[in-house]
């Protein structure tokens, strides 16, 4: 296969959850630029409509559907609808996720102050939402004998992260083993399952905290590359994991973290 063909997604259909902002939006842009029909989904309908309209101007293969991943029936319906309309779904990015607030470096983030309702809500989106998305994708990909599933995890799921809340680090650690387990089950069916584990990216998460100058300052000492990442810096790995170039990769949790997890 030629080098351009290794990264060519023309003729493919891709679904991205949490695609109205941040990493999901950058991933959706990447898929469109590589030629894929791309279905952006998000629970934030106005933001989704706005971004989809902007993208459609340059990429007619842009589609948008409202979707809250904490509603498993709705996830199934969206995936079923894509398969009914386009014949198949080739790649699914289970990307939607929320923050759990500050970690134990502040009093509100310490064990005794964990609000169990908030804990459940974070797990419902970051873990149950990923399970619903992976399961809906696998249901179609397994019998077809082809497919890619890419989960947005975090380096906070690989090791302790004092700056992130308990529910967040727990959800991301759980998601990492969900990815490994699903990769084992689906490998005989040629369905590849991998995770991207980002470090700090300047997105809308946590009220856009990582876009603030004080975060940039903190990361200067916290991250070996000395800065917060731009969302465009997720594009290379997203394209690799969706494309023929990664045909021998499954069950991998891959950091994009400025060197943070190597410490
Ligand atoms: N930004 C970072 O530093 C960072 C680091 C590691 C991992 N991540 C992960 O990246 C993923 C994307 O986050 P981001 O940083 O781009 O944040 P973001 O807030 O910019 O984007 C997240 C998107 O998900 C959507 N969303 C939230 N709850 C949803 C739900 N229930 N159903 C569907 N959509 C929902 C939001 O509306 C938003 O558009 C998340 O899984 C997050 O945990 C982010």
Coordinates of C-alpha atoms and ligand atoms in Angstrom, one line a residue:
X1 CA 0.0 0.0 0.0
X2 CA 1.3 3.5 -0.9
X3 CA 2.0 6.0 1.9
X4 CA -0.9 8.2 1.0
X5 CA -3.3 5.2 0.8
X6 CA -2.2 4.2 4.4
X7 CA -3.8 7.4 5.7
X8 CA -6.7 7.7 3.2
X9 CA -10.2 7.5 4.7
X10 CA -12.2 8.2 1.6
X11 CA -15.3 5.9 1.4
X12 CA -15.3 5.4 5.2
X13 CA -17.9 6.4 7.7
X14 CA -16.8 7.7 11.1
X15 CA -18.8 8.6 14.2
X16 CA -17.3 10.9 16.9
X17 CA -19.0 11.5 20.3
X18 CA -18.5 14.8 22.1
X19 CA -17.6 16.3 18.8
X20 CA -18.8 19.9 19.3
X21 CA -15.7 21.0 21.2
X22 CA -12.1 20.4 22.0
X23 CA -10.5 17.0 21.1
X24 CA -13.7 15.6 19.6
X25 CA -14.0 18.5 17.2
X26 CA -10.3 18.3 16.2
X27 CA -10.8 14.5 15.6
X28 CA -13.9 15.1 13.5
X29 CA -12.0 17.7 11.4
X30 CA -9.2 15.2 10.9
X31 CA -11.6 12.6 9.7
X32 CA -13.2 15.0 7.2
X33 CA -9.8 16.2 6.0
X34 CA -8.8 12.5 5.4
X35 CA -12.0 12.1 3.2
X36 CA -14.3 10.2 5.6
X37 CA -18.1 10.8 5.9
X38 CA -18.1 12.1 9.5
X39 CA -21.0 12.1 11.9
X40 CA -20.5 14.5 14.7
X41 CA -22.6 13.9 17.8
X42 CA -22.8 15.8 21.1
X43 CA -25.2 16.5 24.0
X44 CA -24.7 20.3 23.5
X45 CA -27.1 20.8 20.5
X46 CA -26.5 24.5 19.8
X47 CA -22.7 24.1 19.8
X48 CA -23.0 21.0 17.7
X49 CA -25.2 22.8 15.1
X50 CA -22.8 25.7 15.0
X51 CA -19.7 23.6 14.5
X52 CA -21.4 21.3 12.0
X53 CA -22.5 24.2 9.9
X54 CA -19.0 25.7 9.9
X55 CA -17.5 22.4 8.8
X56 CA -20.1 21.6 6.2
X57 CA -19.0 24.7 4.2
X58 CA -15.6 23.0 3.5
X59 CA -16.7 19.4 3.9
X60 CA -20.0 18.3 2.4
X61 CA -19.6 14.8 4.1
X62 CA -20.3 16.4 7.5
X63 CA -23.3 15.1 9.4
X64 CA -24.5 16.1 12.9
X65 CA -26.8 14.3 15.4
X66 CA -27.6 15.3 19.0
X67 CA -26.5 12.5 21.3
X68 CA -26.2 12.2 25.1
X69 CA -23.9 9.1 25.6
X70 CA -25.3 8.5 29.1
X71 CA -28.4 7.2 27.4
X72 CA -27.5 3.8 26.0
X73 CA -30.7 3.4 24.0
X74 CA -29.9 6.7 22.2
X75 CA -26.4 5.6 21.4
X76 CA -27.7 2.3 19.9
X77 CA -30.2 4.3 17.8
X78 CA -27.6 6.7 16.4
X79 CA -25.3 3.8 15.4
X80 CA -28.1 1.8 13.9
X81 CA -29.3 4.8 12.0
X82 CA -25.8 5.4 10.5
X83 CA -25.5 1.7 9.4
X84 CA -29.0 1.9 7.9
X85 CA -28.2 5.1 5.9
X86 CA -24.6 4.4 4.9
X87 CA -24.3 0.6 5.0
X88 CA -21.6 0.5 7.7
X89 CA -19.7 2.4 10.4
X90 CA -16.0 2.0 9.9
X91 CA -14.6 3.8 12.9
X92 CA -16.2 5.1 16.1
X93 CA -14.5 7.5 18.5
X94 CA -15.9 7.2 22.0
X95 CA -14.6 10.6 23.1
X96 CA -17.3 12.4 25.1
X97 CA -16.3 13.0 28.7
X98 CA -16.5 15.5 31.6
X99 CA -14.2 16.6 34.3
X100 CA -14.8 15.7 38.0
X101 CA -13.4 19.0 39.2
X102 CA -10.1 19.6 41.1
X103 CA -8.1 16.8 42.7
X104 CA -6.9 16.4 46.3
X105 CA -4.6 19.4 46.0
X106 CA -7.7 21.4 47.1
X107 CA -9.9 20.5 50.1
X108 CA -13.0 20.1 48.0
X109 CA -11.2 17.3 46.0
X110 CA -10.3 15.3 49.0
X111 CA -11.7 11.8 49.8
X112 CA -14.1 13.0 52.6
X113 CA -15.6 15.6 50.4
X114 CA -16.6 13.4 47.5
X115 CA -20.2 14.0 46.5
X116 CA -21.6 10.6 45.5
X117 CA -24.2 12.0 43.2
X118 CA -21.5 13.8 41.2
X119 CA -19.3 10.7 41.3
X120 CA -22.1 8.7 39.7
X121 CA -22.7 11.3 37.0
X122 CA -19.0 11.4 36.0
X123 CA -18.9 7.6 35.8
X124 CA -22.2 7.5 33.9
X125 CA -20.7 9.7 31.1
X126 CA -17.0 8.8 31.2
X127 CA -17.4 5.0 31.8
X128 CA -21.0 3.9 31.1
X129 CA -21.1 6.2 28.1
X130 CA -17.9 4.7 26.7
X131 CA -19.3 1.2 27.3
X132 CA -22.5 2.1 25.5
X133 CA -20.6 3.5 22.5
X134 CA -18.1 0.6 22.3
X135 CA -20.9 -1.9 22.5
X136 CA -23.1 -0.2 19.9
X137 CA -20.1 -0.1 17.5
X138 CA -19.1 -3.7 18.2
X139 CA -22.6 -5.0 17.5
X140 CA -22.2 -4.0 13.8
X141 CA -18.4 -4.4 13.4
X142 CA -18.1 -7.9 14.8
X143 CA -20.4 -9.7 12.2
X144 CA -18.9 -7.5 9.5
X145 CA -15.4 -8.6 10.4
X146 CA -13.9 -5.1 10.2
X147 CA -13.8 -1.9 12.3
X148 CA -12.0 0.5 14.5
X149 CA -12.9 1.8 17.9
X150 CA -10.9 4.6 19.5
X151 CA -11.6 5.7 23.1
X152 CA -10.4 9.0 24.5
X153 CA -9.0 8.1 27.9
X154 CA -6.4 10.2 29.8
X155 CA -2.9 9.9 31.3
X156 CA -5.0 10.3 34.6
X157 CA -6.1 6.7 34.0
X158 CA -2.5 5.4 33.8
X159 CA -1.2 6.8 37.1
X160 CA -2.4 8.9 40.1
X161 CA -3.1 12.5 39.1
X162 CA -3.4 14.9 42.1
X163 CA -4.8 17.7 39.9
X164 CA -7.8 15.6 38.8
X165 CA -10.9 14.5 40.8
X166 CA -11.3 10.9 42.1
X167 CA -14.2 10.1 39.8
X168 CA -12.3 11.3 36.7
X169 CA -9.1 9.3 37.4
X170 CA -11.2 6.2 38.3
X171 CA -13.3 6.4 35.2
X172 CA -10.3 6.7 32.9
X173 CA -8.5 3.8 34.6
X174 CA -11.6 1.7 34.1
X175 CA -11.9 2.7 30.5
X176 CA -8.3 1.6 29.8
X177 CA -9.1 -2.0 30.9
X178 CA -12.4 -1.9 29.0
X179 CA -10.3 -1.1 25.9
X180 CA -7.9 -4.0 26.5
X181 CA -10.7 -6.4 27.3
X182 CA -12.7 -5.4 24.2
X183 CA -9.5 -5.5 22.1
X184 CA -9.1 -9.2 23.1
X185 CA -12.7 -10.2 22.4
X186 CA -12.8 -8.4 19.1
X187 CA -9.3 -9.2 17.7
X188 CA -10.5 -12.5 16.0
X189 CA -13.2 -10.4 14.2
X190 CA -10.6 -7.9 12.9
X191 CA -12.1 -5.1 15.0
X192 CA -9.3 -3.0 16.5
X193 CA -9.8 -1.2 19.8
X194 CA -7.3 1.4 21.1
X195 CA -7.2 4.4 23.4
X196 CA -5.7 7.8 23.2
X197 CA -4.4 9.0 26.6
X198 CA -4.1 12.8 26.4
X199 CA -2.2 15.0 28.8
X200 CA -3.3 18.6 29.3
X201 CA -5.0 20.1 26.1
X202 CA -6.5 23.6 25.9
X203 CA -10.2 22.6 25.5
X204 CA -13.5 23.5 27.0
X205 CA -13.3 20.8 29.7
X206 CA -13.6 21.9 33.3
X207 CA -14.9 25.3 32.3
X208 CA -11.9 25.9 30.0
X209 CA -9.5 25.9 33.0
X210 CA -6.6 24.6 30.9
X211 CA -7.0 27.6 28.6
X212 CA -6.2 30.0 31.4
X213 CA -2.7 31.6 31.7
X214 CA -2.2 30.2 35.3
X215 CA -2.7 26.6 33.9
X216 CA -0.1 27.3 31.2
X217 CA 2.2 28.5 33.9
X218 CA 1.6 25.4 36.1
X219 CA 2.3 23.1 33.1
X220 CA 5.6 24.7 32.5
X221 CA 7.0 22.8 35.5
X222 CA 4.5 19.9 35.4
X223 CA 5.0 18.7 31.8
X224 CA 8.4 17.9 30.3
X225 CA 7.6 19.7 27.0
X226 CA 6.7 22.7 29.3
X227 CA 3.3 23.6 27.9
X228 CA -0.4 22.7 27.5
X229 CA -1.2 21.1 24.1
X230 CA -3.2 22.7 21.2
X231 CA -6.1 20.5 20.1
X232 CA -4.5 20.1 16.7
X233 CA -1.9 18.0 18.3
X234 CA -4.3 15.1 18.7
X235 CA -4.8 14.9 14.9
X236 CA -1.8 12.7 14.0
X237 CA -2.7 9.9 16.4
X238 CA -6.4 10.1 15.6
X239 CA -5.7 9.7 11.9
X240 CA -3.2 6.8 12.6
X241 CA -5.8 4.9 14.7
X242 CA -8.6 5.3 12.2
X243 CA -6.6 4.5 9.1
X244 CA -5.1 1.4 7.4
X245 CA -1.7 2.6 8.8
X246 CA -2.5 1.1 12.2
X247 CA -3.7 -2.4 11.0
X248 CA -1.5 -4.2 13.5
X249 CA -2.3 -2.1 16.6
X250 CA -5.0 -3.2 19.1
X251 CA -5.4 -3.0 22.9
X252 CA -2.9 0.0 23.1
X253 CA -3.3 2.9 25.4
X254 CA -1.2 5.6 23.8
X255 CA -0.2 8.8 25.6
X256 CA -0.1 12.2 23.9
X257 CA 1.1 14.1 26.9
X258 CA 4.2 16.1 26.3
X259 CA 6.2 13.4 28.1
X260 CA 4.2 13.5 31.4
X261 CA 3.7 9.8 31.8
X262 CA 7.4 9.0 31.1
X263 CA 8.4 10.7 34.4
Ligands
LIG1 N1 -8.5 18.5 27.6 C1 -7.7 17.7 28.3 O1 -6.7 18.1 28.9 C2 -8.0 16.2 28.3 C3 -7.0 15.3 28.9 C4 -7.2 14.0 28.9 C5 -8.4 13.5 28.5 N2 -9.4 14.3 27.9 C6 -10.6 13.7 27.5 O2 -10.9 14.2 26.2 C7 -12.3 14.0 25.9 C8 -12.8 15.3 25.3 O3 -12.7 16.3 26.3 P1 -12.3 17.8 25.9 O4 -11.1 18.1 26.7 O5 -12.2 17.9 24.4 O6 -13.4 18.6 26.5 P2 -14.5 19.6 25.9 O7 -15.4 20.0 27.1 O8 -13.9 20.7 25.1 O9 -15.4 18.6 24.9 C9 -16.2 17.6 25.5 C10 -17.5 17.5 24.7 O10 -18.2 16.4 25.2 C11 -19.6 16.8 25.3 N3 -20.3 16.0 26.3 C12 -20.2 16.2 27.6 N4 -21.1 15.3 28.2 C13 -21.6 14.6 27.1 C14 -22.6 13.5 27.1 N5 -23.2 13.0 28.2 N6 -22.9 13.0 25.9 C15 -22.4 13.5 24.7 N7 -21.5 14.6 24.7 C16 -21.1 15.1 25.9 C17 -19.5 18.3 25.6 O11 -20.7 19.0 25.3 C18 -18.3 18.8 24.8 O12 -18.7 19.2 23.5 C19 -12.9 13.6 27.3 O13 -13.2 12.2 27.4 C20 -11.8 14.0 28.3 O14 -11.9 13.3 29.5 C21 -9.2 15.6 27.9

